[in-house]
Amino acid sequence: MAFQQGLSGLRVSSKGIDVTSHNIANTSTVGYKSSRGNFADMYANAVGSKVNVGFGAKTIAVQQQFTQGGLTATANALDLAINGGGFFVMEAPNGETTYTRNGEFHLNNEGYVVNDSGYFLTGYKATPDGKTIQEGVTDRILVTNENIEPNATSQVNMGINLNANEKQPEDTTWVDKPAVEKTSWNPDPKTYNKTTSLSIYDSLGNPHTLSLYFVRTADAGKWNVYANLDSTSTEYVGDQKAKPLLTLEFDENGELKDPTKANVALEIKQEDLKTINEINGLPDTGAGAINIAFDLSNSSQYAGDFAVTDLTQDGYTTGYTVGISVNDDGIVQQNYSNGETKNIGQVILASFTNEQGLLSIGDNQWRETRDSGPAKVGIANTSNLGSILGSQIEESNVDLTNELVNLIVFQRNYQANAKSITTQDTLIQTIINMN
C-alpha cells in the first residue's frame, strides 16, 4: 500500500509544482489571476473495519484567486484597469463572448477598440450626437476619425458685476455709424463705462467677436447695454439701431429688479452677417442667421470693480480628433481640437455569482459556464462592480515571494514521498532476502 500512497503523493506534489510554476511564469502577465491547488486525502473503508489506513492524496481542484492586482499608470489612454469587481466583456473574432481582467487595449485598423489577441471590447452605444448613452444597446466600441461638425451659438449666459460707484459717462449720446457708410466702427470710450467681449460662432463654425458696452444712466441703478459684432455698427445686431440691446435695472441691494428683463432674443440676420463680412474685407460665406437667447440675469451692481463673473456659450467651430479618454464610469470620449468632447460609448462590466466556476481558455480570457452562473452585466460603480481607470493596467496578483516558498515546500514533499517509496522497496527487499 505504501507504493500507492507514495505515488499519489508524488502526483499531488507534481501538480502543486505545476500550478506554482504556472503562477511564477505569469508574474508579469497583465490581469493574470494566480491559481491554487486544492488537495484531499483518500480512504478505502472496509466493512466492519475499525482501522482505516489512507490511500494517499489527490488533487480535487485548481482554483484561480480573483483578488485585486496592483495598478500601474501607463501612457496609453486606452489601457484600462478595473479597481474592484467585474470583468471586461469581450467579443472574440468568431463572435463568442468572453471575459477578461486584462485591459491592454488599442485601436485596430478599422477604429475598433481591441486587445492584442484581436478580441473586441464591448459596451453600450452612444446616440449619434454623443450626448446620451443608450443603456442596453450593446455593441463593439468604435472610434471614428471624422471631424466634429460646427455648432452655431444659440445660447449665451453671462454674469457681470457693475460698479455701483460708476458715474454717468461724459458724453451721454451713443453715437453710431449709419448703416449706409458700411465702415468698421468702435464707440467712443467717452460714451460708455465698461466693455467686454466674447466669441460666438455662425452655422459654418466661423468665429465672430460680440462686444458689449455698459452705459450708466442718470437713473440710479439703471444701465443700458449695447452690442456690436466684429467692430461694426449696432445696426447689424438685432433690432438695436441706436437704442440699447437691453436695460438692466438694480434695486437697493444691488440685485436685478426683474431678472426676466435681462433676457433678450438676439438676432444677426443672414444679410447683416454678409454686410459685416463685407465691412471687414471678408467674403460672403453663406452662413445662416445667428439667433441667440442672451441671458444676463446673473448680474449684480455692487460697490466693487467691474467683473465678468460667469460666461458660457454653446457654439463651436469644427474640430478634428486629438485624443481619446475614459472616465471612472467607463464612458469613452473623443476629444477634439476645438475643445469639445463627444461620447462614443460606455464600457460595460460583468460579474458572476461564482467566479471560480469560470473556465479559463487562455489569452487572459474566461468563458461563462453552468458553475459560474450567467453574467450579470452593468456599468462601473454600480452594484458590486468596480470603477474603470483610464491609462492604467492591473498587474498580476501573483505574490512571487509566496510562490517561491510554495515551490520549495512542494519540492520537499516530492522528495519525502519518493523516500516513502524507497523505504517500502527496502522493506520488501529485506523480506525477499530472508528467504
GROMACS .gro file of C-alpha atoms in nm:
model
  435
    1MET     CA    1   0.000   0.000   0.000
    2ALA     CA    2   0.288   0.237   0.069
    3PHE     CA    3   0.372   0.233  -0.301
    4GLN     CA    4   0.021   0.361  -0.380
    5GLN     CA    5   0.039   0.625  -0.107
    6GLY     CA    6   0.381   0.745  -0.214
    7LEU     CA    7   0.281   0.751  -0.579
    8SER     CA    8  -0.028   0.959  -0.502
    9GLY     CA    9   0.189   1.195  -0.302
   10LEU     CA   10   0.422   1.232  -0.598
   11ARG     CA   11   0.128   1.317  -0.823
   12VAL     CA   12  -0.004   1.577  -0.578
   13SER     CA   13   0.338   1.734  -0.527
   14SER     CA   14   0.398   1.736  -0.903
   15LYS     CA   15   0.063   1.908  -0.959
   16GLY     CA   16   0.149   2.163  -0.689
   17ILE     CA   17   0.481   2.235  -0.861
   18ASP     CA   18   0.297   2.273  -1.195
   19VAL     CA   19   0.048   2.521  -1.050
   20THR     CA   20   0.319   2.718  -0.872
   21SER     CA   21   0.542   2.725  -1.179
   22HIS     CA   22   0.250   2.849  -1.389
   23ASN     CA   23   0.193   3.132  -1.140
   24ILE     CA   24   0.562   3.226  -1.146
   25ALA     CA   25   0.564   3.223  -1.526
   26ASN     CA   26   0.274   3.474  -1.527
   27THR     CA   27   0.412   3.713  -1.267
   28SER     CA   28   0.432   3.986  -1.533
   29THR     CA   29   0.111   3.897  -1.719
   30VAL     CA   30  -0.134   4.188  -1.702
   31GLY     CA   31  -0.465   4.091  -1.543
   32TYR     CA   32  -0.348   3.738  -1.455
   33LYS     CA   33  -0.508   3.573  -1.153
   34SER     CA   34  -0.297   3.326  -0.957
   35SER     CA   35  -0.406   2.964  -0.919
   36ARG     CA   36  -0.408   2.741  -0.614
   37GLY     CA   37  -0.417   2.363  -0.599
   38ASN     CA   38  -0.673   2.212  -0.364
   39PHE     CA   39  -0.590   1.861  -0.236
   40ALA     CA   40  -0.773   1.593  -0.040
   41ASP     CA   41  -0.688   1.263   0.129
   42MET     CA   42  -0.812   0.923   0.005
   43TYR     CA   43  -0.955   0.644   0.218
   44ALA     CA   44  -1.089   0.295   0.146
   45ASN     CA   45  -1.332   0.181   0.412
   46ALA     CA   46  -1.362  -0.192   0.467
   47VAL     CA   47  -1.699  -0.307   0.603
   48GLY     CA   48  -1.674  -0.359   0.978
   49SER     CA   49  -1.314  -0.235   0.994
   50LYS     CA   50  -1.225  -0.005   1.279
   51VAL     CA   51  -0.881   0.077   1.144
   52ASN     CA   52  -0.871   0.284   0.825
   53VAL     CA   53  -0.541   0.343   0.658
   54GLY     CA   54  -0.547   0.610   0.390
   55PHE     CA   55  -0.463   0.551   0.027
   56GLY     CA   56  -0.280   0.881  -0.004
   57ALA     CA   57  -0.379   1.215  -0.156
   58LYS     CA   58  -0.540   1.350  -0.469
   59THR     CA   59  -0.593   1.683  -0.648
   60ILE     CA   60  -0.958   1.782  -0.630
   61ALA     CA   61  -0.942   2.128  -0.793
   62VAL     CA   62  -0.718   2.403  -0.926
   63GLN     CA   63  -0.883   2.734  -0.841
   64GLN     CA   64  -0.792   3.083  -0.953
   65GLN     CA   65  -0.780   3.357  -0.692
   66PHE     CA   66  -0.964   3.667  -0.812
   67THR     CA   67  -0.806   3.912  -0.571
   68GLN     CA   68  -0.718   4.265  -0.682
   69GLY     CA   69  -0.385   4.312  -0.857
   70GLY     CA   70  -0.174   4.624  -0.826
   71LEU     CA   71  -0.248   4.923  -1.051
   72THR     CA   72   0.018   5.081  -1.272
   73ALA     CA   73  -0.010   5.405  -1.472
   74THR     CA   74   0.070   5.397  -1.843
   75ALA     CA   75   0.091   5.647  -2.131
   76ASN     CA   76  -0.185   5.475  -2.332
   77ALA     CA   77  -0.530   5.630  -2.285
   78LEU     CA   78  -0.695   5.301  -2.385
   79ASP     CA   79  -0.518   5.097  -2.118
   80LEU     CA   80  -0.796   5.027  -1.869
   81ALA     CA   81  -0.790   4.879  -1.520
   82ILE     CA   82  -1.081   4.763  -1.306
   83ASN     CA   83  -1.046   4.877  -0.946
   84GLY     CA   84  -1.286   4.638  -0.773
   85GLY     CA   85  -1.513   4.365  -0.902
   86GLY     CA   86  -1.608   4.276  -1.256
   87PHE     CA   87  -1.471   4.168  -1.592
   88PHE     CA   88  -1.446   4.341  -1.929
   89VAL     CA   89  -1.693   4.190  -2.175
   90MET     CA   90  -1.517   4.089  -2.496
   91GLU     CA   91  -1.629   3.961  -2.834
   92ALA     CA   92  -1.397   3.706  -2.994
   93PRO     CA   93  -1.337   3.724  -3.371
   94ASN     CA   94  -1.572   3.424  -3.407
   95GLY     CA   95  -1.849   3.610  -3.221
   96GLU     CA   96  -1.813   3.424  -2.890
   97THR     CA   97  -1.849   3.630  -2.571
   98THR     CA   98  -1.556   3.608  -2.330
   99TYR     CA   99  -1.446   3.792  -2.017
  100THR     CA  100  -1.113   3.932  -1.906
  101ARG     CA  101  -0.933   4.148  -1.650
  102ASN     CA  102  -0.654   4.236  -1.892
  103GLY     CA  103  -0.720   4.594  -2.004
  104GLU     CA  104  -0.439   4.641  -2.254
  105PHE     CA  105  -0.645   4.786  -2.541
  106HIS     CA  106  -0.572   4.975  -2.860
  107LEU     CA  107  -0.742   5.063  -3.189
  108ASN     CA  108  -0.731   4.828  -3.486
  109ASN     CA  109  -0.718   4.947  -3.848
  110GLU     CA  110  -1.097   4.991  -3.853
  111GLY     CA  111  -1.112   5.202  -3.537
  112TYR     CA  112  -1.246   4.930  -3.305
  113VAL     CA  113  -1.107   4.900  -2.952
  114VAL     CA  114  -0.939   4.558  -2.932
  115ASN     CA  115  -0.684   4.368  -2.724
  116ASP     CA  116  -0.361   4.215  -2.851
  117SER     CA  117  -0.541   3.894  -2.946
  118GLY     CA  118  -0.793   4.077  -3.165
  119TYR     CA  119  -1.086   4.044  -2.923
  120PHE     CA  120  -1.329   4.338  -2.940
  121LEU     CA  121  -1.412   4.544  -2.630
  122THR     CA  122  -1.789   4.587  -2.600
  123GLY     CA  123  -2.011   4.843  -2.430
  124TYR     CA  124  -2.327   5.050  -2.455
  125LYS     CA  125  -2.358   5.268  -2.765
  126ALA     CA  126  -2.396   5.644  -2.757
  127THR     CA  127  -2.651   5.836  -2.962
  128PRO     CA  128  -2.512   5.987  -3.287
  129ASP     CA  129  -2.480   6.331  -3.124
  130GLY     CA  130  -2.278   6.175  -2.842
  131LYS     CA  131  -2.493   6.327  -2.570
  132THR     CA  132  -2.673   6.017  -2.441
  133ILE     CA  133  -2.560   5.662  -2.359
  134GLN     CA  134  -2.813   5.402  -2.477
  135GLU     CA  135  -2.808   5.155  -2.189
  136GLY     CA  136  -2.896   4.806  -2.304
  137VAL     CA  137  -2.780   4.865  -2.663
  138THR     CA  138  -2.454   4.668  -2.667
  139ASP     CA  139  -2.201   4.674  -2.949
  140ARG     CA  140  -1.829   4.687  -3.020
  141ILE     CA  141  -1.676   5.021  -2.922
  142LEU     CA  142  -1.582   5.210  -3.238
  143VAL     CA  143  -1.376   5.529  -3.262
  144THR     CA  144  -1.427   5.717  -3.589
  145ASN     CA  145  -1.184   5.968  -3.734
  146GLU     CA  146  -1.450   6.208  -3.853
  147ASN     CA  147  -1.436   6.579  -3.774
  148ILE     CA  148  -1.699   6.711  -3.538
  149GLU     CA  149  -1.949   6.939  -3.714
  150PRO     CA  150  -1.964   7.307  -3.614
  151ASN     CA  151  -2.244   7.431  -3.394
  152ALA     CA  152  -2.387   7.782  -3.423
  153THR     CA  153  -2.417   7.972  -3.096
  154SER     CA  154  -2.776   7.966  -2.973
  155GLN     CA  155  -2.735   8.039  -2.601
  156VAL     CA  156  -2.515   8.285  -2.412
  157ASN     CA  157  -2.518   8.309  -2.035
  158MET     CA  158  -2.327   8.597  -1.884
  159GLY     CA  159  -2.295   8.724  -1.530
  160ILE     CA  160  -2.133   9.060  -1.458
  161ASN     CA  161  -2.085   9.297  -1.168
  162LEU     CA  162  -2.128   9.664  -1.249
  163ASN     CA  163  -1.962   9.904  -1.007
  164ALA     CA  164  -2.232  10.089  -0.815
  165ASN     CA  165  -1.997  10.388  -0.778
  166GLU     CA  166  -1.953  10.439  -1.152
  167LYS     CA  167  -2.060  10.779  -1.281
  168GLN     CA  168  -2.255  10.853  -1.597
  169PRO     CA  169  -2.019  10.887  -1.899
  170GLU     CA  170  -1.903  11.232  -2.005
  171ASP     CA  171  -2.082  11.201  -2.336
  172THR     CA  172  -2.433  11.067  -2.290
  173THR     CA  173  -2.501  11.038  -2.660
  174TRP     CA  174  -2.449  10.693  -2.809
  175VAL     CA  175  -2.308  10.783  -3.149
  176ASP     CA  176  -2.348  10.506  -3.406
  177LYS     CA  177  -2.226  10.491  -3.761
  178PRO     CA  178  -2.516  10.489  -4.007
  179ALA     CA  179  -2.551  10.167  -4.199
  180VAL     CA  180  -2.505  10.331  -4.535
  181GLU     CA  181  -2.139  10.410  -4.459
  182LYS     CA  182  -2.056  10.043  -4.413
  183THR     CA  183  -1.731  10.108  -4.228
  184SER     CA  184  -1.580   9.938  -3.927
  185TRP     CA  185  -1.656  10.115  -3.603
  186ASN     CA  186  -1.599  10.112  -3.230
  187PRO     CA  187  -1.783  10.353  -2.999
  188ASP     CA  188  -1.609  10.648  -2.836
  189PRO     CA  189  -1.485  10.549  -2.486
  190LYS     CA  190  -1.643  10.868  -2.356
  191THR     CA  191  -1.986  10.727  -2.434
  192TYR     CA  192  -1.970  10.412  -2.218
  193ASN     CA  193  -1.838  10.297  -1.880
  194LYS     CA  194  -1.720   9.940  -1.937
  195THR     CA  195  -1.696   9.686  -2.218
  196THR     CA  196  -1.634   9.316  -2.257
  197SER     CA  197  -1.648   9.071  -2.546
  198LEU     CA  198  -1.688   8.704  -2.626
  199SER     CA  199  -1.659   8.476  -2.926
  200ILE     CA  200  -1.971   8.337  -3.091
  201TYR     CA  201  -1.999   8.107  -3.395
  202ASP     CA  202  -2.211   8.105  -3.707
  203SER     CA  203  -2.360   7.797  -3.876
  204LEU     CA  204  -2.034   7.725  -4.062
  205GLY     CA  205  -1.822   7.745  -3.748
  206ASN     CA  206  -1.674   8.088  -3.826
  207PRO     CA  207  -1.589   8.280  -3.507
  208HIS     CA  208  -1.722   8.631  -3.452
  209THR     CA  209  -1.648   8.880  -3.174
  210LEU     CA  210  -1.956   9.005  -2.995
  211SER     CA  211  -1.877   9.319  -2.793
  212LEU     CA  212  -2.099   9.454  -2.515
  213TYR     CA  213  -2.091   9.812  -2.388
  214PHE     CA  214  -2.237   9.909  -2.050
  215VAL     CA  215  -2.358  10.267  -2.003
  216ARG     CA  216  -2.463  10.411  -1.666
  217THR     CA  217  -2.776  10.628  -1.698
  218ALA     CA  218  -2.890  10.924  -1.493
  219ASP     CA  219  -3.133  10.696  -1.305
  220ALA     CA  220  -2.985  10.520  -1.002
  221GLY     CA  221  -2.923  10.152  -1.062
  222LYS     CA  222  -3.008  10.169  -1.431
  223TRP     CA  223  -2.767  10.063  -1.708
  224ASN     CA  224  -2.806  10.042  -2.085
  225VAL     CA  225  -2.635   9.762  -2.275
  226TYR     CA  226  -2.532   9.799  -2.641
  227ALA     CA  227  -2.375   9.537  -2.868
  228ASN     CA  228  -2.191   9.515  -3.196
  229LEU     CA  229  -2.037   9.233  -3.395
  230ASP     CA  230  -1.683   9.233  -3.532
  231SER     CA  231  -1.641   9.608  -3.467
  232THR     CA  232  -1.931   9.716  -3.686
  233SER     CA  233  -2.244   9.920  -3.628
  234THR     CA  234  -2.512   9.813  -3.378
  235GLU     CA  235  -2.733   9.850  -3.685
  236TYR     CA  236  -2.648   9.489  -3.772
  237VAL     CA  237  -2.702   9.329  -3.431
  238GLY     CA  238  -3.064   9.262  -3.352
  239ASP     CA  239  -3.314   9.547  -3.361
  240GLN     CA  240  -3.094   9.798  -3.179
  241LYS     CA  241  -3.035  10.081  -3.427
  242ALA     CA  242  -2.921  10.349  -3.179
  243LYS     CA  243  -3.122  10.214  -2.888
  244PRO     CA  244  -2.994   9.970  -2.625
  245LEU     CA  245  -2.999   9.596  -2.675
  246LEU     CA  246  -3.147   9.576  -2.325
  247THR     CA  247  -3.160   9.769  -1.998
  248LEU     CA  248  -3.050   9.636  -1.659
  249GLU     CA  249  -3.215   9.788  -1.352
  250PHE     CA  250  -3.091   9.707  -1.000
  251ASP     CA  251  -3.255   9.757  -0.660
  252GLU     CA  252  -3.105   9.897  -0.338
  253ASN     CA  253  -2.939   9.560  -0.268
  254GLY     CA  254  -2.758   9.552  -0.599
  255GLU     CA  255  -2.981   9.281  -0.741
  256LEU     CA  256  -3.188   9.291  -1.059
  257LYS     CA  257  -3.538   9.421  -1.003
  258ASP     CA  258  -3.676   9.197  -1.275
  259PRO     CA  259  -3.434   8.921  -1.392
  260THR     CA  260  -3.666   8.834  -1.682
  261LYS     CA  261  -3.585   9.170  -1.842
  262ALA     CA  262  -3.219   9.066  -1.853
  263ASN     CA  263  -3.306   8.809  -2.119
  264VAL     CA  264  -3.320   8.907  -2.484
  265ALA     CA  265  -3.351   8.729  -2.817
  266LEU     CA  266  -3.051   8.845  -3.014
  267GLU     CA  267  -3.060   8.803  -3.393
  268ILE     CA  268  -2.797   8.865  -3.656
  269LYS     CA  269  -2.975   8.825  -3.988
  270GLN     CA  270  -2.811   8.649  -4.280
  271GLU     CA  271  -2.797   8.967  -4.488
  272ASP     CA  272  -2.649   9.158  -4.191
  273LEU     CA  273  -2.384   8.890  -4.145
  274LYS     CA  274  -2.299   8.930  -4.512
  275THR     CA  275  -2.261   9.307  -4.465
  276ILE     CA  276  -2.045   9.261  -4.155
  277ASN     CA  277  -1.809   9.036  -4.352
  278GLU     CA  278  -1.803   9.289  -4.634
  279ILE     CA  279  -1.709   9.572  -4.396
  280ASN     CA  280  -1.419   9.365  -4.264
  281GLY     CA  281  -1.299   9.266  -4.610
  282LEU     CA  282  -1.419   8.908  -4.586
  283PRO     CA  283  -1.614   8.714  -4.848
  284ASP     CA  284  -1.978   8.618  -4.813
  285THR     CA  285  -1.955   8.272  -4.656
  286GLY     CA  286  -2.325   8.198  -4.694
  287ALA     CA  287  -2.363   8.129  -4.323
  288GLY     CA  288  -2.718   8.140  -4.194
  289ALA     CA  289  -2.865   8.384  -3.945
  290ILE     CA  290  -2.741   8.364  -3.585
  291ASN     CA  291  -3.021   8.352  -3.329
  292ILE     CA  292  -2.911   8.371  -2.967
  293ALA     CA  293  -3.100   8.354  -2.639
  294PHE     CA  294  -2.895   8.606  -2.442
  295ASP     CA  295  -2.918   8.584  -2.062
  296LEU     CA  296  -2.769   8.845  -1.830
  297SER     CA  297  -2.990   8.759  -1.533
  298ASN     CA  298  -2.693   8.651  -1.320
  299SER     CA  299  -2.573   9.010  -1.290
  300SER     CA  300  -2.527   9.246  -0.997
  301GLN     CA  301  -2.444   9.604  -0.907
  302TYR     CA  302  -2.218   9.612  -0.603
  303ALA     CA  303  -1.953   9.855  -0.485
  304GLY     CA  304  -1.673   9.665  -0.648
  305ASP     CA  305  -1.474   9.654  -0.969
  306PHE     CA  306  -1.639   9.563  -1.296
  307ALA     CA  307  -1.604   9.187  -1.343
  308VAL     CA  308  -1.735   8.909  -1.564
  309THR     CA  309  -1.846   8.650  -1.308
  310ASP     CA  310  -1.995   8.395  -1.546
  311LEU     CA  311  -1.966   8.334  -1.919
  312THR     CA  312  -2.079   8.036  -2.125
  313GLN     CA  313  -2.187   7.992  -2.485
  314ASP     CA  314  -2.280   7.673  -2.668
  315GLY     CA  315  -2.126   7.737  -3.012
  316TYR     CA  316  -1.806   7.594  -3.154
  317THR     CA  317  -1.616   7.556  -3.478
  318THR     CA  318  -1.535   7.226  -3.646
  319GLY     CA  319  -1.263   7.012  -3.491
  320TYR     CA  320  -1.054   6.704  -3.554
  321THR     CA  321  -0.977   6.423  -3.312
  322VAL     CA  322  -0.681   6.491  -3.083
  323GLY     CA  323  -0.727   6.210  -2.833
  324ILE     CA  324  -0.945   5.961  -2.651
  325SER     CA  325  -1.018   5.943  -2.280
  326VAL     CA  326  -1.213   5.711  -2.048
  327ASN     CA  327  -1.366   5.830  -1.721
  328ASP     CA  328  -1.427   5.631  -1.399
  329ASP     CA  329  -1.774   5.531  -1.518
  330GLY     CA  330  -1.627   5.375  -1.831
  331ILE     CA  331  -1.756   5.639  -2.072
  332VAL     CA  332  -1.525   5.657  -2.374
  333GLN     CA  333  -1.496   6.012  -2.505
  334GLN     CA  334  -1.345   6.150  -2.823
  335ASN     CA  335  -1.160   6.480  -2.767
  336TYR     CA  336  -1.145   6.737  -3.046
  337SER     CA  337  -0.911   7.022  -3.137
  338ASN     CA  338  -1.186   7.279  -3.070
  339GLY     CA  339  -1.208   7.175  -2.704
  340GLU     CA  340  -1.528   6.974  -2.745
  341THR     CA  341  -1.578   6.614  -2.636
  342LYS     CA  342  -1.818   6.353  -2.770
  343ASN     CA  343  -1.929   6.033  -2.601
  344ILE     CA  344  -1.855   5.725  -2.810
  345GLY     CA  345  -1.989   5.459  -2.578
  346GLN     CA  346  -1.965   5.319  -2.228
  347VAL     CA  347  -1.757   5.016  -2.132
  348ILE     CA  348  -1.966   4.752  -1.957
  349LEU     CA  349  -1.857   4.510  -1.686
  350ALA     CA  350  -1.982   4.163  -1.596
  351SER     CA  351  -1.999   3.989  -1.260
  352PHE     CA  352  -2.073   3.626  -1.171
  353THR     CA  353  -2.227   3.453  -0.872
  354ASN     CA  354  -1.937   3.206  -0.871
  355GLU     CA  355  -1.620   3.341  -1.029
  356GLN     CA  356  -1.444   3.014  -0.951
  357GLY     CA  357  -1.680   2.846  -1.196
  358LEU     CA  358  -1.543   3.041  -1.494
  359LEU     CA  359  -1.348   2.840  -1.749
  360SER     CA  360  -1.005   2.975  -1.837
  361ILE     CA  361  -0.946   2.948  -2.212
  362GLY     CA  362  -0.606   3.119  -2.233
  363ASP     CA  363  -0.505   3.464  -2.354
  364ASN     CA  364  -0.632   3.600  -2.020
  365GLN     CA  365  -0.989   3.512  -2.122
  366TRP     CA  366  -1.259   3.329  -1.931
  367ARG     CA  367  -1.577   3.169  -2.054
  368GLU     CA  368  -1.910   3.152  -1.874
  369THR     CA  369  -2.015   2.803  -1.753
  370ARG     CA  370  -2.306   2.649  -1.569
  371ASP     CA  371  -2.098   2.655  -1.249
  372SER     CA  372  -2.023   3.027  -1.279
  373GLY     CA  373  -2.384   3.121  -1.341
  374PRO     CA  374  -2.492   3.370  -1.608
  375ALA     CA  375  -2.311   3.701  -1.649
  376LYS     CA  376  -2.472   3.999  -1.476
  377VAL     CA  377  -2.386   4.297  -1.694
  378GLY     CA  378  -2.383   4.657  -1.577
  379ILE     CA  379  -2.178   4.975  -1.573
  380ALA     CA  380  -1.887   5.068  -1.348
  381ASN     CA  381  -1.952   5.193  -0.994
  382THR     CA  382  -2.288   5.017  -0.967
  383SER     CA  383  -2.383   4.715  -0.756
  384ASN     CA  384  -2.070   4.507  -0.691
  385LEU     CA  385  -1.885   4.638  -0.997
  386GLY     CA  386  -1.569   4.844  -0.954
  387SER     CA  387  -1.455   5.162  -1.122
  388ILE     CA  388  -1.269   5.182  -1.451
  389LEU     CA  389  -0.939   5.368  -1.454
  390GLY     CA  390  -0.803   5.500  -1.783
  391SER     CA  391  -0.431   5.498  -1.864
  392GLN     CA  392  -0.375   5.225  -1.605
  393ILE     CA  393  -0.338   4.848  -1.607
  394GLU     CA  394  -0.398   4.586  -1.341
  395GLU     CA  395  -0.085   4.385  -1.275
  396SER     CA  396  -0.082   4.012  -1.198
  397ASN     CA  397  -0.187   3.932  -0.841
  398VAL     CA  398   0.089   3.671  -0.805
  399ASP     CA  399   0.291   3.707  -0.483
  400LEU     CA  400   0.630   3.595  -0.610
  401THR     CA  401   0.779   3.550  -0.262
  402ASN     CA  402   0.494   3.326  -0.155
  403GLU     CA  403   0.515   3.124  -0.478
  404LEU     CA  404   0.888   3.061  -0.432
  405VAL     CA  405   0.822   2.936  -0.079
  406ASN     CA  406   0.545   2.709  -0.214
  407LEU     CA  407   0.787   2.575  -0.473
  408ILE     CA  408   1.033   2.474  -0.202
  409VAL     CA  409   0.755   2.313   0.004
  410PHE     CA  410   0.625   2.106  -0.288
  411GLN     CA  411   0.979   2.006  -0.377
  412ARG     CA  412   1.038   1.881  -0.021
  413ASN     CA  413   0.705   1.698  -0.029
  414TYR     CA  414   0.804   1.531  -0.355
  415GLN     CA  415   1.133   1.419  -0.205
  416ALA     CA  416   0.958   1.286   0.106
  417ASN     CA  417   0.706   1.085  -0.097
  418ALA     CA  418   0.987   0.944  -0.310
  419LYS     CA  419   1.159   0.844   0.016
  420SER     CA  420   0.848   0.659   0.135
  421ILE     CA  421   0.854   0.454  -0.187
  422THR     CA  422   1.223   0.368  -0.148
  423THR     CA  423   1.161   0.277   0.217
  424GLN     CA  424   0.881   0.039   0.118
  425ASP     CA  425   1.108  -0.108  -0.150
  426THR     CA  426   1.380  -0.164   0.109
  427LEU     CA  427   1.134  -0.346   0.339
  428ILE     CA  428   1.018  -0.574   0.060
  429GLN     CA  429   1.377  -0.644  -0.041
  430THR     CA  430   1.456  -0.738   0.320
  431ILE     CA  431   1.170  -0.988   0.325
  432ILE     CA  432   1.283  -1.140  -0.004
  433ASN     CA  433   1.636  -1.177   0.128
  434MET     CA  434   1.504  -1.360   0.436
  435ASN     CA  435   1.401  -1.647   0.209
   0.00000   0.00000   0.00000
